[in-house]
Structures are given as C-alpha cells and as structure tokens.
PDB file of C-alpha atoms in Angstrom:
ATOM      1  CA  UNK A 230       6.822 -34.442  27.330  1.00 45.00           C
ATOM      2  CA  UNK A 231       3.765 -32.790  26.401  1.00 50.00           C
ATOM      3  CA  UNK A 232       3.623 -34.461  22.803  1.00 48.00           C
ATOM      4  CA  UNK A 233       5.458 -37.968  24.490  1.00 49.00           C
ATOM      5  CA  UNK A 234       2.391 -38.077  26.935  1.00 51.00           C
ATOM      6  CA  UNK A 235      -0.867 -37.403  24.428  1.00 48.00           C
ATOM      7  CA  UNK A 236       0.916 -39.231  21.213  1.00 50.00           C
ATOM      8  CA  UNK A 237       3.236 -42.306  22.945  1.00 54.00           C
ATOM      9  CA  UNK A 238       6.200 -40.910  20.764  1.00 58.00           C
ATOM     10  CA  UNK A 239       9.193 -38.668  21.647  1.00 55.00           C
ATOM     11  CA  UNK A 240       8.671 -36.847  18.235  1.00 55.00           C
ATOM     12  CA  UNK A 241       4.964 -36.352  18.418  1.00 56.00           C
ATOM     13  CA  UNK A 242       3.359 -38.455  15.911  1.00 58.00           C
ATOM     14  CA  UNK A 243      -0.337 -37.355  16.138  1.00 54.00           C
ATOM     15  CA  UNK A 244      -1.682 -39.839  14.162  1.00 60.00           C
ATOM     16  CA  UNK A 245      -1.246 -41.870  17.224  1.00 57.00           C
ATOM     17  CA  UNK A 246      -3.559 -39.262  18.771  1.00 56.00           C
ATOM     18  CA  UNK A 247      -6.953 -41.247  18.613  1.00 59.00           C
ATOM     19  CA  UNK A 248      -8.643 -39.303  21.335  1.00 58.00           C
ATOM     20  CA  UNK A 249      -8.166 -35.978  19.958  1.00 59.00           C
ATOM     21  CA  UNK A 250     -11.479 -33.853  19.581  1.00 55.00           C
ATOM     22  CA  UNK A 251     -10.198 -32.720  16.289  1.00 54.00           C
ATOM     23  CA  UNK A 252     -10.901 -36.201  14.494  1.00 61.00           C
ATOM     24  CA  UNK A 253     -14.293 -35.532  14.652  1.00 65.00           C
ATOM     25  CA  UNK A 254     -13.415 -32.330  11.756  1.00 75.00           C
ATOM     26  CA  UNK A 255     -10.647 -34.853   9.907  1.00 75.00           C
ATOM     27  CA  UNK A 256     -12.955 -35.889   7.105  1.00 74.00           C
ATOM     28  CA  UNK A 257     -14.940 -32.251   6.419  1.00 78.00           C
ATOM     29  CA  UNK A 258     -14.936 -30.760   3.316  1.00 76.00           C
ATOM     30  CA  UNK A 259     -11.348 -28.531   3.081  1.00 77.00           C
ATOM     31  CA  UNK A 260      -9.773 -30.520   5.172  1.00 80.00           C
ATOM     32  CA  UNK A 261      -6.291 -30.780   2.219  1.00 79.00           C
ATOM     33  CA  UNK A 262      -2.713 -32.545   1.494  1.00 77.00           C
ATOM     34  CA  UNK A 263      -0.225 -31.457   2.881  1.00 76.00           C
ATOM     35  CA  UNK A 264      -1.803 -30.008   6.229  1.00 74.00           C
ATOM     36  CA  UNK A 265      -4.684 -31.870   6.699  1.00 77.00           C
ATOM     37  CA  UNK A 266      -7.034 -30.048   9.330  1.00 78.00           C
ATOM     38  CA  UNK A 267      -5.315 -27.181  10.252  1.00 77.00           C
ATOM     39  CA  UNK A 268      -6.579 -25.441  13.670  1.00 77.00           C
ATOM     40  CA  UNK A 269      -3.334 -23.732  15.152  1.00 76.00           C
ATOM     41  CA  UNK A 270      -5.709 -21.306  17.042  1.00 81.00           C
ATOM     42  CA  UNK A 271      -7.221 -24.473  18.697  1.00 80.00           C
ATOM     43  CA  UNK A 272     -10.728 -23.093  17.932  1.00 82.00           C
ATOM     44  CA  UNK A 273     -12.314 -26.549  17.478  1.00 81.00           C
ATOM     45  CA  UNK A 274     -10.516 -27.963  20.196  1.00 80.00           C
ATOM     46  CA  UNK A 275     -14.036 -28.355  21.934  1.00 82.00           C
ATOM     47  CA  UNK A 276     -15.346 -30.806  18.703  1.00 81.00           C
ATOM     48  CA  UNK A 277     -18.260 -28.839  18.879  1.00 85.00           C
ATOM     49  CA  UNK A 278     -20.118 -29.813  15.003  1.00 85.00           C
ATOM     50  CA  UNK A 279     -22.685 -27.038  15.629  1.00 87.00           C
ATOM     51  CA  UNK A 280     -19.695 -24.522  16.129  1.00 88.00           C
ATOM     52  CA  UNK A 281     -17.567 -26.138  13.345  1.00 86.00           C
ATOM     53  CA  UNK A 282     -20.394 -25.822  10.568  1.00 86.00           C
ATOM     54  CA  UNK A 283     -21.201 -22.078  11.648  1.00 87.00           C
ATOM     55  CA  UNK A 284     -17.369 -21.583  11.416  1.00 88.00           C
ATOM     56  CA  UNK A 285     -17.594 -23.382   8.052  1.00 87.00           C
ATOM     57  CA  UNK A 286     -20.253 -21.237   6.095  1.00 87.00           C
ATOM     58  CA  UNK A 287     -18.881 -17.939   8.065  1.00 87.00           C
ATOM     59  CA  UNK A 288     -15.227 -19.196   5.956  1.00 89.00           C
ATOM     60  CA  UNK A 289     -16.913 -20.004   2.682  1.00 88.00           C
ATOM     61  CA  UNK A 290     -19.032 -16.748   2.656  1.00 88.00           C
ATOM     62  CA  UNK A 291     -16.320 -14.650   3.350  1.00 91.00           C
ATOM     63  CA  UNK A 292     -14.020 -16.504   0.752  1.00 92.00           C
ATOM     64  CA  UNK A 293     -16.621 -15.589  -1.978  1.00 90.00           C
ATOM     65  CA  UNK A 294     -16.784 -11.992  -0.895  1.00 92.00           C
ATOM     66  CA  UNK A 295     -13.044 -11.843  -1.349  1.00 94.00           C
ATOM     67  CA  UNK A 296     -12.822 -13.830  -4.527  1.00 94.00           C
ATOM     68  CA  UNK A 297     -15.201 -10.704  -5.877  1.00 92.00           C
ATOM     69  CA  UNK A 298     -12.947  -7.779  -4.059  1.00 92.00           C
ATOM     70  CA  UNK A 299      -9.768  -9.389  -5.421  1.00 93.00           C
ATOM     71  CA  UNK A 300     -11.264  -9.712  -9.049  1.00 93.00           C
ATOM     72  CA  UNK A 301     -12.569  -6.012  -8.403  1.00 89.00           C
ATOM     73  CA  UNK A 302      -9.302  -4.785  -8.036  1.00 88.00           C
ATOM     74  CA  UNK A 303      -7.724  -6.673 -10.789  1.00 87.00           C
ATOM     75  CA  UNK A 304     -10.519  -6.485 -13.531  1.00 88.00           C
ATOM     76  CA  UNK A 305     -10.236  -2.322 -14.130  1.00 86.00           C
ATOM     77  CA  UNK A 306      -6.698  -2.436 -14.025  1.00 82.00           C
ATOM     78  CA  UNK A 307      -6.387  -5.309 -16.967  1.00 86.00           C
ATOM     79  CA  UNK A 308      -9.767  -4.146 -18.871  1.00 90.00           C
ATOM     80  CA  UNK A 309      -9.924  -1.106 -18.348  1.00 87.00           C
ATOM     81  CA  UNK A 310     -13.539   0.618 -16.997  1.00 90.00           C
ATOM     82  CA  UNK A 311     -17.243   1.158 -18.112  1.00 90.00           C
ATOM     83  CA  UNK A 312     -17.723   4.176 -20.121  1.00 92.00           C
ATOM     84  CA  UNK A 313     -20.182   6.321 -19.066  1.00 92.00           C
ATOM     85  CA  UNK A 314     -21.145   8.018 -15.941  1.00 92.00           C
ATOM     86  CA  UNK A 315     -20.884   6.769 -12.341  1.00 88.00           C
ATOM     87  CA  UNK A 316     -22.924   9.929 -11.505  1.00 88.00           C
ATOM     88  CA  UNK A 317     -24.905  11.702 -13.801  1.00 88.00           C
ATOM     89  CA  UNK A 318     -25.549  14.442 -10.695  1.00 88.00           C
ATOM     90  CA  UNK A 319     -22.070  14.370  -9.864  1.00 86.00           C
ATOM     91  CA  UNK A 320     -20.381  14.612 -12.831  1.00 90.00           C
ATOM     92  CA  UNK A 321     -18.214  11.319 -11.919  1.00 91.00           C
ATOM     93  CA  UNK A 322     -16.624   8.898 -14.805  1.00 92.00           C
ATOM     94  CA  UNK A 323     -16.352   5.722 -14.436  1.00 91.00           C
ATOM     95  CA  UNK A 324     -12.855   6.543 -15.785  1.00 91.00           C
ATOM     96  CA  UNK A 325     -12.542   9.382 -12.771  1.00 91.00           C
ATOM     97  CA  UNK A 326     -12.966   6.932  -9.743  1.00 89.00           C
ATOM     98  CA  UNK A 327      -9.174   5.370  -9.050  1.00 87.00           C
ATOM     99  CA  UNK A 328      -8.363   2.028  -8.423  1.00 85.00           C
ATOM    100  CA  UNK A 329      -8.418   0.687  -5.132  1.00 85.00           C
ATOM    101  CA  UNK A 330      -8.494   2.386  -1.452  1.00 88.00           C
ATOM    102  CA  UNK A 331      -8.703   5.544  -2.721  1.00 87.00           C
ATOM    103  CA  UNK A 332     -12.017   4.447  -5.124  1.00 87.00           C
ATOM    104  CA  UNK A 333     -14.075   4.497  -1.341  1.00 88.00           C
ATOM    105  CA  UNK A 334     -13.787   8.403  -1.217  1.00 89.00           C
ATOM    106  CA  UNK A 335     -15.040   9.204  -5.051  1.00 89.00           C
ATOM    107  CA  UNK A 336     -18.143   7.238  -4.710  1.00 89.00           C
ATOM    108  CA  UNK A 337     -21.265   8.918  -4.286  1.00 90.00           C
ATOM    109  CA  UNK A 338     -23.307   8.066  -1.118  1.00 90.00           C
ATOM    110  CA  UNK A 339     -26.474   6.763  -3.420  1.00 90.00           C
ATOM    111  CA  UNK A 340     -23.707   4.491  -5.263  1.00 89.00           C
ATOM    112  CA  UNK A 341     -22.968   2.890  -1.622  1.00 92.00           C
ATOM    113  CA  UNK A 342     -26.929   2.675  -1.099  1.00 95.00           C
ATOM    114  CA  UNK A 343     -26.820   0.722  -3.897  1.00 93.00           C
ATOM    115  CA  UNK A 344     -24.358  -1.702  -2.620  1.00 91.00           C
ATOM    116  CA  UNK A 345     -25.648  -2.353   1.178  1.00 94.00           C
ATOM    117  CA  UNK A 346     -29.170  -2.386  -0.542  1.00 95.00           C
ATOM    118  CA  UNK A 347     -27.757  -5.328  -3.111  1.00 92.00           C
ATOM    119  CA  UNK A 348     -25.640  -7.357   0.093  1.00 89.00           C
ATOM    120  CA  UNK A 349     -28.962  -7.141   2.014  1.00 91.00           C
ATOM    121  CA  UNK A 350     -30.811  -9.151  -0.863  1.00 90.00           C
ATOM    122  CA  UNK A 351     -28.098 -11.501  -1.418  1.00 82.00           C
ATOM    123  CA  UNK A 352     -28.172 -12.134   2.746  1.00 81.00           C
ATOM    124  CA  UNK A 353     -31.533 -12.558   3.227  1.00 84.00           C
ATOM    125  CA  UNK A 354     -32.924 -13.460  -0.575  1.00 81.00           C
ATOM    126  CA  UNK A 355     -31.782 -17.496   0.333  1.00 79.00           C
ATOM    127  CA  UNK A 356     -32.738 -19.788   3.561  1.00 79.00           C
ATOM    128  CA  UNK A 357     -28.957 -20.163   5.035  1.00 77.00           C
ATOM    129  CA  UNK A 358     -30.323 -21.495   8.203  1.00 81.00           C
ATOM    130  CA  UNK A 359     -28.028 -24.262   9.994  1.00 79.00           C
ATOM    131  CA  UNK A 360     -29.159 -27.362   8.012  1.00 79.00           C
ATOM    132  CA  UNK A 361     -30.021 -26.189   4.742  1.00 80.00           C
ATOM    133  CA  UNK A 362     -28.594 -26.376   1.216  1.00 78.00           C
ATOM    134  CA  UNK A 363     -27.705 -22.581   2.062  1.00 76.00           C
ATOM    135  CA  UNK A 364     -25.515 -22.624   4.931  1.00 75.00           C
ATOM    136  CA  UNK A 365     -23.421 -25.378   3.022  1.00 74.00           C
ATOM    137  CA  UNK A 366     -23.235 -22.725   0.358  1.00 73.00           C
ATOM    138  CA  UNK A 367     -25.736 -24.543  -2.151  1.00 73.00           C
ATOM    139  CA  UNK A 368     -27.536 -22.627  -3.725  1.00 72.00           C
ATOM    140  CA  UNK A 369     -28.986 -24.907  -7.002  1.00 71.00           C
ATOM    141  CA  UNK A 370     -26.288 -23.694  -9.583  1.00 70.00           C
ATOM    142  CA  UNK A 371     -25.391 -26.717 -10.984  1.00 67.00           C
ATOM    143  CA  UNK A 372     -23.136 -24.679 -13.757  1.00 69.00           C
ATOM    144  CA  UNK A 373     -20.781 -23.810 -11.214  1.00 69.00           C
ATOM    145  CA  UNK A 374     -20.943 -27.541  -9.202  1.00 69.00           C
ATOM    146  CA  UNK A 375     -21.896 -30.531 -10.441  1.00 74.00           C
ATOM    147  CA  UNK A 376     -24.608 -33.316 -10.492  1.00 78.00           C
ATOM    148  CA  UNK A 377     -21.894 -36.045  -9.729  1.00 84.00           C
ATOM    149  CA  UNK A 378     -21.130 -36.437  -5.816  1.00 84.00           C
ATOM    150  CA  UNK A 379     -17.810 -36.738  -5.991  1.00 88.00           C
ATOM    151  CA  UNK A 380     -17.261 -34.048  -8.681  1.00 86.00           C
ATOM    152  CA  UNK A 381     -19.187 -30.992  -6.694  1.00 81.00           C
ATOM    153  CA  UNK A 382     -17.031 -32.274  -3.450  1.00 84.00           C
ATOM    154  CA  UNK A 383     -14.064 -31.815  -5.762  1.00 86.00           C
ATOM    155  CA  UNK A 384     -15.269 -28.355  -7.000  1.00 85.00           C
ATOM    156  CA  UNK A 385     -16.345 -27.100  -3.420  1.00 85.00           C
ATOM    157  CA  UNK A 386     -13.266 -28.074  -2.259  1.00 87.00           C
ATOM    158  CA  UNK A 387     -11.288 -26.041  -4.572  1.00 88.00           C
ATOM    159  CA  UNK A 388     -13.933 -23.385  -3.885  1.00 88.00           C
ATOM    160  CA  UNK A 389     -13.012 -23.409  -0.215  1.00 90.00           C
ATOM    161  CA  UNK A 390      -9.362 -23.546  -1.112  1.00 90.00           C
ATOM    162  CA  UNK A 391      -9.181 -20.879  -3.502  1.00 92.00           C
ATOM    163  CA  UNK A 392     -11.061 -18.248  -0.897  1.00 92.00           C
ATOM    164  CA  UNK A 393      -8.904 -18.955   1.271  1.00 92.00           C
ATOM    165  CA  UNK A 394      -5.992 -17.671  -1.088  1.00 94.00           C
ATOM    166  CA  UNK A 395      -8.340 -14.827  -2.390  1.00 95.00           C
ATOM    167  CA  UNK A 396      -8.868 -13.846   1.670  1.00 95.00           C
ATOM    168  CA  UNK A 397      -5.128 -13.308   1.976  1.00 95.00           C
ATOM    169  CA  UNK A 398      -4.876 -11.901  -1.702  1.00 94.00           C
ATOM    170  CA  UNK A 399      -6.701  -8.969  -0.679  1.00 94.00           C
ATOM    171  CA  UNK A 400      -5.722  -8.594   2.745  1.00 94.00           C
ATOM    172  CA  UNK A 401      -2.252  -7.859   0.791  1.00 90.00           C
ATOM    173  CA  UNK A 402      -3.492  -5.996  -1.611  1.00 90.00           C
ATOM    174  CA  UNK A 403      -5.585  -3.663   0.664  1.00 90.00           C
ATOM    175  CA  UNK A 404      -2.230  -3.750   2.747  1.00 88.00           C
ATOM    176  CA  UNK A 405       0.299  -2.654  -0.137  1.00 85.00           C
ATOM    177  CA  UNK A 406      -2.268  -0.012  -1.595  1.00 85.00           C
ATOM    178  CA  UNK A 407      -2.703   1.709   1.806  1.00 83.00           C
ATOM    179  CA  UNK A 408       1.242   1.821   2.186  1.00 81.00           C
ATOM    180  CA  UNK A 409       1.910   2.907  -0.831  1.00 80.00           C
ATOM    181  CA  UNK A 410      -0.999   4.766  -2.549  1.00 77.00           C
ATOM    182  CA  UNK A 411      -1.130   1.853  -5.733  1.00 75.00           C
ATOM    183  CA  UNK A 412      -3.633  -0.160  -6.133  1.00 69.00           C
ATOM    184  CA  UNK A 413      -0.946  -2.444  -7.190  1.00 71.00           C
ATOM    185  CA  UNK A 414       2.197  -1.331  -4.391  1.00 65.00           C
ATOM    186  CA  UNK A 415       4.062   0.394  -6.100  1.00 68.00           C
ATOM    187  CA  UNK A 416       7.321   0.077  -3.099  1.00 67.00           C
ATOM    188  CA  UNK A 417       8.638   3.704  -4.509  1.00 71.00           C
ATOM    189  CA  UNK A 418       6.026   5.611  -3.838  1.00 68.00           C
ATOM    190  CA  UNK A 419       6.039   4.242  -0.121  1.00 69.00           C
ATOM    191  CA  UNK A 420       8.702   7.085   1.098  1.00 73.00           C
ATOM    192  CA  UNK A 421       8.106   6.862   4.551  1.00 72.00           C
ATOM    193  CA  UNK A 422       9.483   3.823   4.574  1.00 66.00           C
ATOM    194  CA  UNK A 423      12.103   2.803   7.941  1.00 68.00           C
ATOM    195  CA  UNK A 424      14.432   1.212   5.395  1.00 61.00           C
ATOM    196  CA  UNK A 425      15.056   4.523   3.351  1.00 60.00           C
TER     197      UNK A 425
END
C-alpha cells in the first residue's frame, strides 16, 4: 500500500516518485549504475544540500584515509619493509614491527607524535570550508584529475567509488586480523571459533 500510494504502482516503481526529496541528490557526483542514489538509512530524506555536501566531503575524506590504511597493510606484506631503524632509542626494526593490529603496540609513542602531528597539517594546511575547492576534495593536483570537465567528473567518480570499496576493505581486514591474529586471516589460527 505504502509503495501503491507514494509511486501509483502495485510494484513500487519509484521513478514515478517525482516528489521525493531524494531527487534533489539524483544527479551528484557518486550517484552509479546499478543503484543509483543509494540512502537505505534515509539520511537525506530531509533534501537538505547543506547536510548532503558535509555528508559528501565527510565520505570522500574518509575514503582516502582508507585507500592509504588498506595499501598500508598490503604494501609490507608484498614489498617487504624499510631497512633501518624505526627507533634508534628503542632498538626497533622496521623489520621488528608486525603487520597489522598488532603493529599499534610496537610503535614508539614519538612515532605516533609523528603521525597526529602530520594528520593535523594535512587537516588544517588547506581551506576545506563549505564552498571551496577543498571541501569538494580539490586540491589543484591536476596529475591525479584532469583539466577536461567531464574527465575529472569521471576520475572523482571512480575516486568516490573506489573509497567506498577501500572503507569496507579495511573494515574486513581490521576484522579478520583481530579474529585471527593475521594481518591477512589466517581462519586456522582463529581457534576459538563456535564452528570448531
């Protein structure tokens, strides 16, 4: 009934939805074949644009921090690691710090200074303000995008699209290597397992 009354069809067709608040988000960037926009929390049900493009640089920043985590897991495991010393001080090899979760506990506290010190600059080193070339994720490197229009939509797209695989990568592989002490879940190693 519920489809029926917003739609005029028994099976729902929402393209005969015209009022719907979500056609105002139809035509924004990510929006891809074969879902189209996809909202199944309903969390731009209100077609709010300010709340939508907030939403929408929150998504693509966090899609670039996990394209770089899921690369940082893969990269040591495929080329192996820096030679050399993590921490002259400590005594800690590259080659010493594991692979994954268990990496957190082996570094040294100035080596995580070093980090919040360098995702400070890269926060606040760029106007991201609502408006600017920033908060759409612009930030002049035309190696990466493109001078054509319709060529940087194309690569932004695929930018959006591929952090949003590289969100869930690494949700899976944080997942596996806490279960199962591998950096790349290893299943028998994961002896506590209910199905044993």
């Amino acid at each position: 009934f519920f489809q029926d009354g917003l739609t005029g069809s028994a099976w729902g067709d929402w393209a005969n939805y015209t009022d719907s608040p979500l056609r105002a988000f139809e035509t924004e960037l990510g929006v891809q074949a074969p879902v189209g926009f996809w909202d199944p929390a309903g969390l731009a049900a209100d077609g709010n644009v300010e709340t939508f493009n907030r939403r929408r640089q929150t998504e693509l920043k966090h899609g670039r921090i996990a394209m770089l985590a899921t690369m940082g897991y893969i990269t040591p495991e495929i080329t192996g690691k820096f030679p050399g010393y993590l921490s002259y001080s400590g005594k800690i090899a590259f080659a010493d710090v594991p692979n994954g979760l268990a990496a957190f506990s082996k570094v040294p506290s100035g080596g995580w200074y070093q980090i919040a010190t360098y995702m400070a600059f890269c926060e606040i080193s760029q106007d991201q303000s609502p408006g600017s070339p920033g908060a759409a994720g612009d930030f002049g490197w035309k190696v990466l995008t493109s001078d054509d229009p319709e060529e940087k939509t194309k690569k932004l797209a695929a930018e959006l699209a591929n952090g949003r695989l590289a969100m869930m990568a690494i949700i899976g592989m944080f997942f596996q290597d806490g279960l199962t002490g591998s950096a790349w879940g290893d299943w028998a190693n994961y002896t506590d397992s209910p199905l044993r």
